[in-house]
Amino acid sequence: MLGRRTDLSKVLSVRDFRRLLAVRMVGQAGDGVFQTALFAAVFFNPQDATSAAQAASAFAVVLLPYSLLGPFAGVLLDRWSRQRVLLVGNLARAVLVLSFALAIGGVSATSPLVQGLALLTISISRFLLSGLSAAQPHVVDRHRLVIANSTSTTLGGGAAIVGGALAVGIGSSTAGTGSGRIALVGVVFYLVAGLLTARLPYALLGPDHPPTRPLRHALGEVLRGVREGAQHVRRRGEAFRGLCAIGAHRFFFGLSFVTTLLLYAPGGAVGRGVSGLAAIIVATGLGGLLAAALTPVLVARVGPPQWIVTLFAVAAAVQVVLGLTFRHVPLVIAAFVLGLAAQGAKITVDSLLQAQVADDFRGRVFSFYDTAFNLSFVAAGACAAFLLPDDGRSVLVVLVVGGGYLTTAALYALATARARDRRHVMVPG
């Protein structure tokens, strides 16, 4: 434990790491504010109850387009200054969210204008998170990536929760013009994140060796670049297996998330509204904070594969035992454990990718990683539309989520064991 505190203090003593962390935390606080405004307008408007099909459609509209454009984003992250990407991206989000705040007061939350602004804002946010992940190895030593990721991703997630909690408490109304007032606070966060980015040197965050070919040629070869990136990570077996495992996790996490939205929406089986959902989100964030404390210690002690297997197995058990109650307090506890599993697995896999993927491929690999996350979430929403009743109460879905986590843990453990056996055969004794 003393070694972990020493590593943490050394990471936090690096000025550029602290500056990059500040950009992440302020930007993700803005994400929390904006997403709360969006949920309040779309899912928790008492005048318009949300069905499972509408929830699935909303996720598809917001997430699917960027999922298709993600590989192109990776080309840009491997070509442009990542510092400049973070600066311009945060300022662009401020403009878009300001437009969202003005629009939501005059038109329906389901109008093409509002959905388009939400789509662009969330797409830029995902792009910037990929850029932050690709930039991390430029501000911290490779052997401290696990502690750096456990710090930055968890504090970023915690900042998003704080932003969401702030948004919930802004006004008595959380729909219509109230959502617009909430969104205006997000504008402030994005502007501050842009100003904080300006303190970072232009070339600090890479890429180290940007391509010299014209951009139009690079965009024309995106599919080949994606294939090269996939082949690159495929040859790094431990990172590839982790990527597959967390992709499966994202599907089951998404299915659980849509279920929770419907359970807490007006007319849902729990029906506590935004305040009830806020308790779920806070519990998830606290689980993530515990993951930040545990992951560096346990990864060093048992190794990344065993830690991921343990997290998913525990998540499977808790989801079934507590999820089947369909009661608020057990669901909050289950959210805490799922937050622990989600953040612990993400910290571990992020570190595997950052350590094993060459910098010239990091932008493409992390954009592919993020795209896979989005596609898994959209697929979960599509399944939810068929499996979930409008009040969110489904024994079948709870069993699917629990069984899915358990199956993922078992398959990942088996693949890891087989890879270990092959290495022993190749290197006798």
Tab-separated table of C-alpha atoms in Angstrom:
chain	number	residue	atom	x	y	z
A	1	MET	CA	0.000	0.000	0.000
A	2	LEU	CA	2.917	2.319	0.770
A	3	GLY	CA	4.289	1.674	-2.733
A	4	ARG	CA	0.969	2.656	-4.260
A	5	ARG	CA	0.895	5.922	-2.308
A	6	THR	CA	4.440	6.616	-3.431
A	7	ASP	CA	3.546	5.990	-7.082
A	8	LEU	CA	0.462	8.198	-6.753
A	9	SER	CA	2.465	11.023	-5.241
A	10	LYS	CA	5.043	10.748	-8.022
A	11	VAL	CA	2.350	10.813	-10.698
A	12	LEU	CA	0.638	13.815	-9.121
A	13	SER	CA	3.987	15.600	-8.824
A	14	VAL	CA	4.231	15.743	-12.639
A	15	ARG	CA	2.978	19.171	-13.676
A	16	ASP	CA	1.799	18.181	-17.157
A	17	PHE	CA	-0.123	15.197	-15.772
A	18	ARG	CA	-1.928	17.489	-13.333
A	19	ARG	CA	-2.776	19.891	-16.145
A	20	LEU	CA	-4.118	17.119	-18.374
A	21	LEU	CA	-6.090	15.750	-15.413
A	22	ALA	CA	-7.609	19.195	-14.830
A	23	VAL	CA	-8.745	19.353	-18.465
A	24	ARG	CA	-10.353	15.914	-18.134
A	25	MET	CA	-12.107	16.652	-14.837
A	26	VAL	CA	-13.564	20.011	-15.844
A	27	GLY	CA	-14.627	18.687	-19.254
A	28	GLN	CA	-16.285	15.612	-17.765
A	29	ALA	CA	-18.045	17.755	-15.165
A	30	GLY	CA	-19.523	19.585	-18.147
A	31	ASP	CA	-20.502	16.207	-19.612
A	32	GLY	CA	-22.346	15.374	-16.393
A	33	VAL	CA	-24.254	18.642	-16.521
A	34	PHE	CA	-25.154	18.319	-20.190
A	35	GLN	CA	-26.196	14.661	-19.953
A	36	THR	CA	-28.437	15.463	-16.992
A	37	ALA	CA	-30.078	18.226	-19.008
A	38	LEU	CA	-30.554	15.815	-21.898
A	39	PHE	CA	-31.997	13.040	-19.710
A	40	ALA	CA	-34.323	15.499	-17.987
A	41	ALA	CA	-35.665	16.725	-21.319
A	42	VAL	CA	-35.968	13.355	-23.077
A	43	PHE	CA	-36.483	10.635	-20.449
A	44	PHE	CA	-37.917	12.388	-17.377
A	45	ASN	CA	-40.414	14.766	-18.874
A	46	PRO	CA	-43.649	13.980	-16.956
A	47	GLN	CA	-45.693	15.087	-19.944
A	48	ASP	CA	-44.157	12.429	-22.207
A	49	ALA	CA	-43.585	8.961	-20.712
A	50	THR	CA	-40.691	7.054	-22.274
A	51	SER	CA	-41.143	3.589	-23.762
A	52	ALA	CA	-38.430	0.977	-24.220
A	53	ALA	CA	-38.502	1.550	-27.976
A	54	GLN	CA	-38.148	5.327	-27.548
A	55	ALA	CA	-35.200	4.863	-25.192
A	56	ALA	CA	-33.483	2.531	-27.670
A	57	SER	CA	-34.151	4.962	-30.511
A	58	ALA	CA	-32.696	7.872	-28.534
A	59	PHE	CA	-29.465	5.979	-27.827
A	60	ALA	CA	-29.167	4.929	-31.470
A	61	VAL	CA	-29.661	8.483	-32.745
A	62	VAL	CA	-27.101	9.935	-30.335
A	63	LEU	CA	-24.429	7.198	-30.391
A	64	LEU	CA	-24.607	5.348	-33.697
A	65	PRO	CA	-23.396	8.112	-36.054
A	66	TYR	CA	-20.171	8.641	-34.098
A	67	SER	CA	-19.699	4.887	-33.929
A	68	LEU	CA	-19.500	4.915	-37.719
A	69	LEU	CA	-17.251	7.973	-37.843
A	70	GLY	CA	-14.953	6.884	-35.003
A	71	PRO	CA	-12.280	5.346	-37.234
A	72	PHE	CA	-11.997	8.651	-39.121
A	73	ALA	CA	-11.515	10.364	-35.760
A	74	GLY	CA	-8.625	8.014	-35.051
A	75	VAL	CA	-6.861	9.142	-38.214
A	76	LEU	CA	-7.154	12.739	-37.021
A	77	LEU	CA	-5.807	11.914	-33.546
A	78	ASP	CA	-2.755	10.297	-35.137
A	79	ARG	CA	-2.214	13.348	-37.384
A	80	TRP	CA	-3.226	16.516	-35.510
A	81	SER	CA	-1.767	17.993	-32.338
A	82	ARG	CA	-3.792	16.381	-29.549
A	83	GLN	CA	-3.428	19.548	-27.508
A	84	ARG	CA	-5.096	21.514	-30.293
A	85	VAL	CA	-7.809	18.872	-30.631
A	86	LEU	CA	-8.647	19.216	-26.921
A	87	LEU	CA	-8.642	23.027	-27.112
A	88	VAL	CA	-10.840	23.390	-30.195
A	89	GLY	CA	-13.088	20.485	-29.167
A	90	ASN	CA	-13.932	22.013	-25.785
A	91	LEU	CA	-14.703	25.392	-27.326
A	92	ALA	CA	-16.880	23.706	-29.958
A	93	ARG	CA	-18.807	21.887	-27.217
A	94	ALA	CA	-19.450	25.202	-25.476
A	95	VAL	CA	-21.007	26.635	-28.642
A	96	LEU	CA	-23.118	23.531	-29.282
A	97	VAL	CA	-24.447	23.306	-25.736
A	98	LEU	CA	-25.275	27.018	-25.743
A	99	SER	CA	-27.303	26.384	-28.909
A	100	PHE	CA	-28.963	23.388	-27.221
A	101	ALA	CA	-29.903	25.525	-24.206
A	102	LEU	CA	-31.498	28.152	-26.438
A	103	ALA	CA	-33.301	25.591	-28.610
A	104	ILE	CA	-34.769	23.410	-25.861
A	105	GLY	CA	-36.943	26.242	-24.608
A	106	GLY	CA	-38.727	26.642	-27.923
A	107	VAL	CA	-38.941	23.204	-29.541
A	108	SER	CA	-39.587	19.610	-28.502
A	109	ALA	CA	-36.772	17.557	-27.014
A	110	THR	CA	-37.337	15.010	-29.785
A	111	SER	CA	-37.034	17.571	-32.603
A	112	PRO	CA	-34.293	17.027	-35.217
A	113	LEU	CA	-32.593	20.268	-34.110
A	114	VAL	CA	-32.251	19.220	-30.466
A	115	GLN	CA	-31.246	15.667	-31.323
A	116	GLY	CA	-28.706	16.942	-33.837
A	117	LEU	CA	-27.103	19.258	-31.285
A	118	ALA	CA	-27.020	16.433	-28.731
A	119	LEU	CA	-25.478	14.118	-31.309
A	120	LEU	CA	-22.699	16.573	-32.174
A	121	THR	CA	-21.951	17.375	-28.528
A	122	ILE	CA	-21.714	13.738	-27.430
A	123	SER	CA	-19.689	12.817	-30.527
A	124	ILE	CA	-17.116	15.511	-29.736
A	125	SER	CA	-17.042	14.358	-26.105
A	126	ARG	CA	-16.255	10.784	-27.155
A	127	PHE	CA	-13.603	12.058	-29.553
A	128	LEU	CA	-11.951	14.079	-26.797
A	129	LEU	CA	-11.953	11.138	-24.383
A	130	SER	CA	-10.137	9.089	-27.030
A	131	GLY	CA	-7.653	11.930	-27.389
A	132	LEU	CA	-7.097	12.103	-23.629
A	133	SER	CA	-6.406	8.365	-23.491
A	134	ALA	CA	-4.001	8.540	-26.434
A	135	ALA	CA	-2.218	11.498	-24.823
A	136	GLN	CA	-1.797	9.982	-21.354
A	137	PRO	CA	1.498	8.128	-22.037
A	138	HIS	CA	3.083	11.463	-22.998
A	139	VAL	CA	2.730	12.867	-19.482
A	140	VAL	CA	3.476	9.824	-17.290
A	141	ASP	CA	6.049	7.034	-17.294
A	142	ARG	CA	4.959	3.715	-18.788
A	143	HIS	CA	5.396	1.758	-15.540
A	144	ARG	CA	3.015	4.146	-13.755
A	145	LEU	CA	0.218	3.993	-16.338
A	146	VAL	CA	-2.060	1.863	-14.135
A	147	ILE	CA	-1.976	4.336	-11.243
A	148	ALA	CA	-2.268	7.260	-13.668
A	149	ASN	CA	-5.329	5.732	-15.330
A	150	SER	CA	-6.936	4.784	-12.028
A	151	THR	CA	-6.507	8.403	-10.968
A	152	SER	CA	-7.535	10.194	-14.155
A	153	THR	CA	-10.437	8.032	-15.311
A	154	THR	CA	-11.926	7.760	-11.839
A	155	LEU	CA	-11.555	11.432	-10.964
A	156	GLY	CA	-12.957	12.247	-14.400
A	157	GLY	CA	-15.931	9.986	-13.756
A	158	GLY	CA	-16.331	11.483	-10.288
A	159	ALA	CA	-16.303	14.963	-11.805
A	160	ALA	CA	-19.079	13.897	-14.191
A	161	ILE	CA	-21.138	12.723	-11.223
A	162	VAL	CA	-20.533	15.991	-9.372
A	163	GLY	CA	-21.614	17.857	-12.499
A	164	GLY	CA	-24.747	15.736	-12.718
A	165	ALA	CA	-25.546	16.270	-9.039
A	166	LEU	CA	-25.053	20.014	-9.479
A	167	ALA	CA	-27.425	19.942	-12.441
A	168	VAL	CA	-30.110	18.100	-10.448
A	169	GLY	CA	-30.024	20.791	-7.776
A	170	ILE	CA	-30.044	23.828	-10.074
A	171	GLY	CA	-33.792	24.459	-10.240
A	172	SER	CA	-37.155	23.054	-9.284
A	173	SER	CA	-37.971	22.241	-12.919
A	174	THR	CA	-36.031	19.531	-14.777
A	175	ALA	CA	-37.898	19.613	-18.088
A	176	GLY	CA	-38.575	22.149	-20.804
A	177	THR	CA	-36.841	25.455	-20.107
A	178	GLY	CA	-35.397	23.957	-16.884
A	179	SER	CA	-33.254	21.678	-19.033
A	180	GLY	CA	-32.029	24.721	-20.925
A	181	ARG	CA	-30.951	26.443	-17.711
A	182	ILE	CA	-29.090	23.289	-16.652
A	183	ALA	CA	-27.303	23.132	-20.017
A	184	LEU	CA	-26.017	26.708	-19.628
A	185	VAL	CA	-23.915	25.578	-16.662
A	186	GLY	CA	-22.318	22.989	-18.943
A	187	VAL	CA	-21.254	25.810	-21.277
A	188	VAL	CA	-19.203	27.345	-18.463
A	189	PHE	CA	-17.431	24.052	-17.728
A	190	TYR	CA	-16.509	23.519	-21.386
A	191	LEU	CA	-15.131	27.056	-21.699
A	192	VAL	CA	-12.968	26.554	-18.606
A	193	ALA	CA	-11.741	23.191	-19.960
A	194	GLY	CA	-10.692	24.965	-23.148
A	195	LEU	CA	-8.783	27.608	-21.193
A	196	LEU	CA	-7.031	24.920	-19.137
A	197	THR	CA	-5.990	23.119	-22.326
A	198	ALA	CA	-4.280	26.279	-23.557
A	199	ARG	CA	-1.706	25.878	-20.748
A	200	LEU	CA	-0.365	22.659	-22.341
A	201	PRO	CA	2.431	22.945	-24.959
A	202	TYR	CA	1.302	22.409	-28.533
A	203	ALA	CA	3.447	19.314	-29.218
A	204	LEU	CA	3.432	17.764	-25.742
A	205	LEU	CA	0.635	15.228	-26.232
A	206	GLY	CA	1.771	13.854	-29.584
A	207	PRO	CA	1.501	12.277	-32.011
A	208	ASP	CA	5.247	11.693	-32.113
A	209	HIS	CA	5.446	10.937	-35.849
A	210	PRO	CA	2.443	12.454	-37.656
A	211	PRO	CA	1.970	11.226	-41.228
A	212	THR	CA	3.176	13.489	-44.020
A	213	ARG	CA	0.666	12.357	-46.632
A	214	PRO	CA	-2.230	14.733	-47.437
A	215	LEU	CA	-5.240	14.315	-45.170
A	216	ARG	CA	-7.553	13.414	-48.061
A	217	HIS	CA	-5.373	10.396	-48.818
A	218	ALA	CA	-5.367	9.382	-45.158
A	219	LEU	CA	-9.153	9.634	-44.939
A	220	GLY	CA	-9.439	7.589	-48.111
A	221	GLU	CA	-7.417	4.846	-46.457
A	222	VAL	CA	-9.354	4.800	-43.192
A	223	LEU	CA	-10.549	1.241	-43.551
A	224	ARG	CA	-7.021	0.058	-44.210
A	225	GLY	CA	-5.848	2.028	-41.190
A	226	VAL	CA	-8.522	0.439	-39.021
A	227	ARG	CA	-7.471	-2.982	-40.254
A	228	GLU	CA	-3.829	-2.174	-39.478
A	229	GLY	CA	-4.792	-0.931	-36.022
A	230	ALA	CA	-6.856	-4.066	-35.387
A	231	GLN	CA	-3.969	-6.249	-36.531
A	232	HIS	CA	-1.596	-4.277	-34.338
A	233	VAL	CA	-3.668	-4.815	-31.199
A	234	ARG	CA	-4.539	-8.382	-32.226
A	235	ARG	CA	-0.839	-9.283	-32.088
A	236	ARG	CA	-0.746	-8.012	-28.519
A	237	GLY	CA	-2.746	-10.884	-27.090
A	238	GLU	CA	-3.297	-9.681	-23.538
A	239	ALA	CA	-4.524	-6.272	-24.680
A	240	PHE	CA	-6.744	-7.845	-27.352
A	241	ARG	CA	-8.378	-10.250	-24.901
A	242	GLY	CA	-9.001	-7.389	-22.492
A	243	LEU	CA	-10.576	-5.339	-25.290
A	244	CYS	CA	-12.949	-8.198	-26.144
A	245	ALA	CA	-13.907	-8.673	-22.501
A	246	ILE	CA	-14.669	-5.015	-21.895
A	247	GLY	CA	-16.643	-4.832	-25.150
A	248	ALA	CA	-18.911	-7.603	-23.817
A	249	HIS	CA	-19.132	-5.795	-20.483
A	250	ARG	CA	-20.258	-2.628	-22.219
A	251	PHE	CA	-23.194	-4.494	-23.805
A	252	PHE	CA	-24.453	-5.859	-20.488
A	253	PHE	CA	-23.769	-2.556	-18.738
A	254	GLY	CA	-25.818	-0.813	-21.450
A	255	LEU	CA	-28.701	-3.244	-21.037
A	256	SER	CA	-28.652	-2.614	-17.282
A	257	PHE	CA	-28.499	1.153	-17.839
A	258	VAL	CA	-31.542	1.245	-20.134
A	259	THR	CA	-33.415	-0.941	-17.656
A	260	THR	CA	-32.586	1.501	-14.862
A	261	LEU	CA	-33.751	4.493	-16.909
A	262	LEU	CA	-37.127	2.861	-17.488
A	263	LEU	CA	-37.455	1.720	-13.869
A	264	TYR	CA	-36.963	5.284	-12.597
A	265	ALA	CA	-38.785	7.171	-15.358
A	266	PRO	CA	-42.369	8.383	-14.822
A	267	GLY	CA	-44.523	5.248	-14.950
A	268	GLY	CA	-41.586	2.964	-14.171
A	269	ALA	CA	-41.683	0.142	-11.622
A	270	VAL	CA	-39.575	2.212	-9.182
A	271	GLY	CA	-40.573	5.634	-10.474
A	272	ARG	CA	-38.482	7.950	-8.325
A	273	GLY	CA	-37.593	10.295	-11.181
A	274	VAL	CA	-34.365	12.238	-11.579
A	275	SER	CA	-33.594	12.249	-7.829
A	276	GLY	CA	-33.814	8.443	-7.674
A	277	LEU	CA	-31.656	8.066	-10.760
A	278	ALA	CA	-29.168	10.527	-9.226
A	279	ALA	CA	-28.765	8.143	-6.255
A	280	ILE	CA	-27.994	5.317	-8.691
A	281	ILE	CA	-25.425	7.455	-10.521
A	282	VAL	CA	-23.750	8.568	-7.287
A	283	ALA	CA	-23.538	4.943	-6.100
A	284	THR	CA	-21.995	3.966	-9.438
A	285	GLY	CA	-19.435	6.739	-9.059
A	286	LEU	CA	-18.543	5.709	-5.518
A	287	GLY	CA	-17.966	2.186	-6.794
A	288	GLY	CA	-15.629	3.686	-9.355
A	289	LEU	CA	-13.714	5.508	-6.628
A	290	LEU	CA	-13.219	2.237	-4.773
A	291	ALA	CA	-12.013	0.679	-8.038
A	292	ALA	CA	-9.389	3.413	-8.302
A	293	ALA	CA	-8.072	2.490	-4.867
A	294	LEU	CA	-8.162	-1.276	-5.367
A	295	THR	CA	-7.143	-1.740	-8.997
A	296	PRO	CA	-3.440	-0.729	-8.884
A	297	VAL	CA	-2.870	-2.843	-5.769
A	298	LEU	CA	-4.694	-5.942	-6.986
A	299	VAL	CA	-3.428	-5.766	-10.568
A	300	ALA	CA	0.109	-5.758	-9.169
A	301	ARG	CA	-0.727	-8.665	-6.852
A	302	VAL	CA	-2.872	-11.017	-8.996
A	303	GLY	CA	-2.376	-9.659	-12.525
A	304	PRO	CA	-4.801	-7.919	-14.921
A	305	PRO	CA	-6.671	-11.067	-16.122
A	306	GLN	CA	-7.532	-12.373	-12.657
A	307	TRP	CA	-8.708	-8.943	-11.528
A	308	ILE	CA	-11.038	-8.607	-14.534
A	309	VAL	CA	-12.414	-12.134	-13.986
A	310	THR	CA	-13.076	-11.389	-10.311
A	311	LEU	CA	-14.834	-8.108	-11.088
A	312	PHE	CA	-17.165	-9.649	-13.655
A	313	ALA	CA	-17.969	-12.685	-11.495
A	314	VAL	CA	-18.906	-10.467	-8.539
A	315	ALA	CA	-20.975	-8.207	-10.812
A	316	ALA	CA	-22.859	-11.255	-12.110
A	317	ALA	CA	-23.802	-12.436	-8.633
A	318	VAL	CA	-24.857	-9.021	-7.340
A	319	GLN	CA	-26.910	-8.171	-10.427
A	320	VAL	CA	-29.023	-11.292	-9.997
A	321	VAL	CA	-29.346	-11.299	-6.187
A	322	LEU	CA	-30.146	-7.591	-5.817
A	323	GLY	CA	-31.495	-6.732	-9.255
A	324	LEU	CA	-34.408	-9.149	-8.993
A	325	THR	CA	-35.819	-7.218	-6.020
A	326	PHE	CA	-36.722	-4.202	-8.212
A	327	ARG	CA	-36.472	-2.037	-5.099
A	328	HIS	CA	-34.586	1.214	-4.720
A	329	VAL	CA	-32.084	0.410	-1.948
A	330	PRO	CA	-30.948	-2.968	-3.367
A	331	LEU	CA	-30.642	-1.366	-6.799
A	332	VAL	CA	-28.416	1.369	-5.365
A	333	ILE	CA	-26.144	-1.283	-3.823
A	334	ALA	CA	-26.064	-3.189	-7.120
A	335	ALA	CA	-25.145	0.045	-8.916
A	336	PHE	CA	-22.227	0.525	-6.527
A	337	VAL	CA	-20.852	-2.942	-7.327
A	338	LEU	CA	-21.422	-2.493	-11.066
A	339	GLY	CA	-19.581	0.836	-10.907
A	340	LEU	CA	-16.681	-0.922	-9.192
A	341	ALA	CA	-16.604	-3.614	-11.889
A	342	ALA	CA	-16.945	-1.174	-14.782
A	343	GLN	CA	-14.259	1.236	-13.625
A	344	GLY	CA	-11.864	-1.474	-12.448
A	345	ALA	CA	-12.068	-3.247	-15.800
A	346	LYS	CA	-11.698	0.002	-17.750
A	347	ILE	CA	-8.634	1.125	-15.794
A	348	THR	CA	-7.018	-2.265	-16.355
A	349	VAL	CA	-7.759	-2.469	-20.085
A	350	ASP	CA	-6.798	1.181	-20.709
A	351	SER	CA	-3.426	0.482	-19.113
A	352	LEU	CA	-2.903	-2.689	-21.164
A	353	LEU	CA	-3.608	-0.811	-24.385
A	354	GLN	CA	-1.467	2.191	-23.506
A	355	ALA	CA	1.465	-0.006	-22.521
A	356	GLN	CA	1.304	-2.433	-25.463
A	357	VAL	CA	0.135	-0.255	-28.377
A	358	ALA	CA	2.716	1.821	-30.251
A	359	ASP	CA	2.109	5.577	-30.156
A	360	ASP	CA	1.703	5.785	-33.933
A	361	PHE	CA	-1.372	3.532	-33.573
A	362	ARG	CA	-2.813	4.831	-30.305
A	363	GLY	CA	-5.251	7.301	-31.825
A	364	ARG	CA	-6.727	4.653	-34.115
A	365	VAL	CA	-6.788	1.974	-31.437
A	366	PHE	CA	-8.479	4.169	-28.826
A	367	SER	CA	-10.984	5.495	-31.356
A	368	PHE	CA	-11.751	1.895	-32.324
A	369	TYR	CA	-12.014	1.081	-28.614
A	370	ASP	CA	-14.473	3.928	-28.101
A	371	THR	CA	-16.411	3.012	-31.240
A	372	ALA	CA	-16.759	-0.574	-30.023
A	373	PHE	CA	-18.061	0.814	-26.723
A	374	ASN	CA	-20.713	2.850	-28.517
A	375	LEU	CA	-21.773	0.010	-30.794
A	376	SER	CA	-22.126	-2.313	-27.810
A	377	PHE	CA	-24.293	0.278	-26.070
A	378	VAL	CA	-26.478	0.777	-29.153
A	379	ALA	CA	-26.843	-2.997	-29.507
A	380	ALA	CA	-27.902	-3.166	-25.861
A	381	GLY	CA	-30.530	-0.505	-26.515
A	382	ALA	CA	-31.861	-2.460	-29.508
A	383	CYS	CA	-32.155	-5.607	-27.386
A	384	ALA	CA	-33.850	-3.613	-24.633
A	385	ALA	CA	-36.528	-2.471	-27.088
A	386	PHE	CA	-37.504	-6.105	-27.622
A	387	LEU	CA	-36.933	-7.497	-24.128
A	388	LEU	CA	-38.054	-4.749	-21.743
A	389	PRO	CA	-41.588	-3.673	-20.823
A	390	ASP	CA	-42.102	0.072	-20.609
A	391	ASP	CA	-41.930	0.039	-16.796
A	392	GLY	CA	-38.466	-1.633	-16.923
A	393	ARG	CA	-39.412	-4.604	-14.708
A	394	SER	CA	-38.072	-7.754	-16.389
A	395	VAL	CA	-36.756	-10.872	-14.639
A	396	LEU	CA	-35.455	-12.117	-17.989
A	397	VAL	CA	-33.260	-9.062	-18.575
A	398	VAL	CA	-31.775	-9.241	-15.072
A	399	LEU	CA	-30.875	-12.892	-15.668
A	400	VAL	CA	-29.409	-12.059	-19.082
A	401	VAL	CA	-27.200	-9.348	-17.551
A	402	GLY	CA	-26.040	-11.580	-14.695
A	403	GLY	CA	-25.495	-14.578	-16.966
A	404	GLY	CA	-23.692	-12.422	-19.495
A	405	TYR	CA	-21.180	-11.154	-16.948
A	406	LEU	CA	-20.573	-14.681	-15.677
A	407	THR	CA	-20.093	-16.039	-19.206
A	408	THR	CA	-17.708	-13.201	-20.097
A	409	ALA	CA	-15.644	-13.907	-16.981
A	410	ALA	CA	-15.466	-17.625	-17.787
A	411	LEU	CA	-14.528	-17.176	-21.452
A	412	TYR	CA	-11.912	-14.538	-20.632
A	413	ALA	CA	-10.366	-16.765	-17.971
A	414	LEU	CA	-10.296	-19.705	-20.404
A	415	ALA	CA	-8.671	-17.655	-23.184
A	416	THR	CA	-6.059	-16.324	-20.761
A	417	ALA	CA	-5.249	-19.824	-19.500
A	418	ARG	CA	-4.854	-21.148	-23.038
A	419	ALA	CA	-2.504	-18.289	-23.944
A	420	ARG	CA	-0.434	-19.018	-20.830
A	421	ASP	CA	-0.245	-22.714	-21.752
A	422	ARG	CA	0.936	-21.852	-25.275
A	423	ARG	CA	3.714	-19.672	-23.871
A	424	HIS	CA	4.842	-22.532	-21.631
A	425	VAL	CA	4.971	-24.866	-24.599
A	426	MET	CA	6.990	-22.360	-26.643
A	427	VAL	CA	9.410	-21.752	-23.755
A	428	PRO	CA	9.969	-25.118	-21.984
A	429	GLY	CA	10.970	-25.057	-18.339
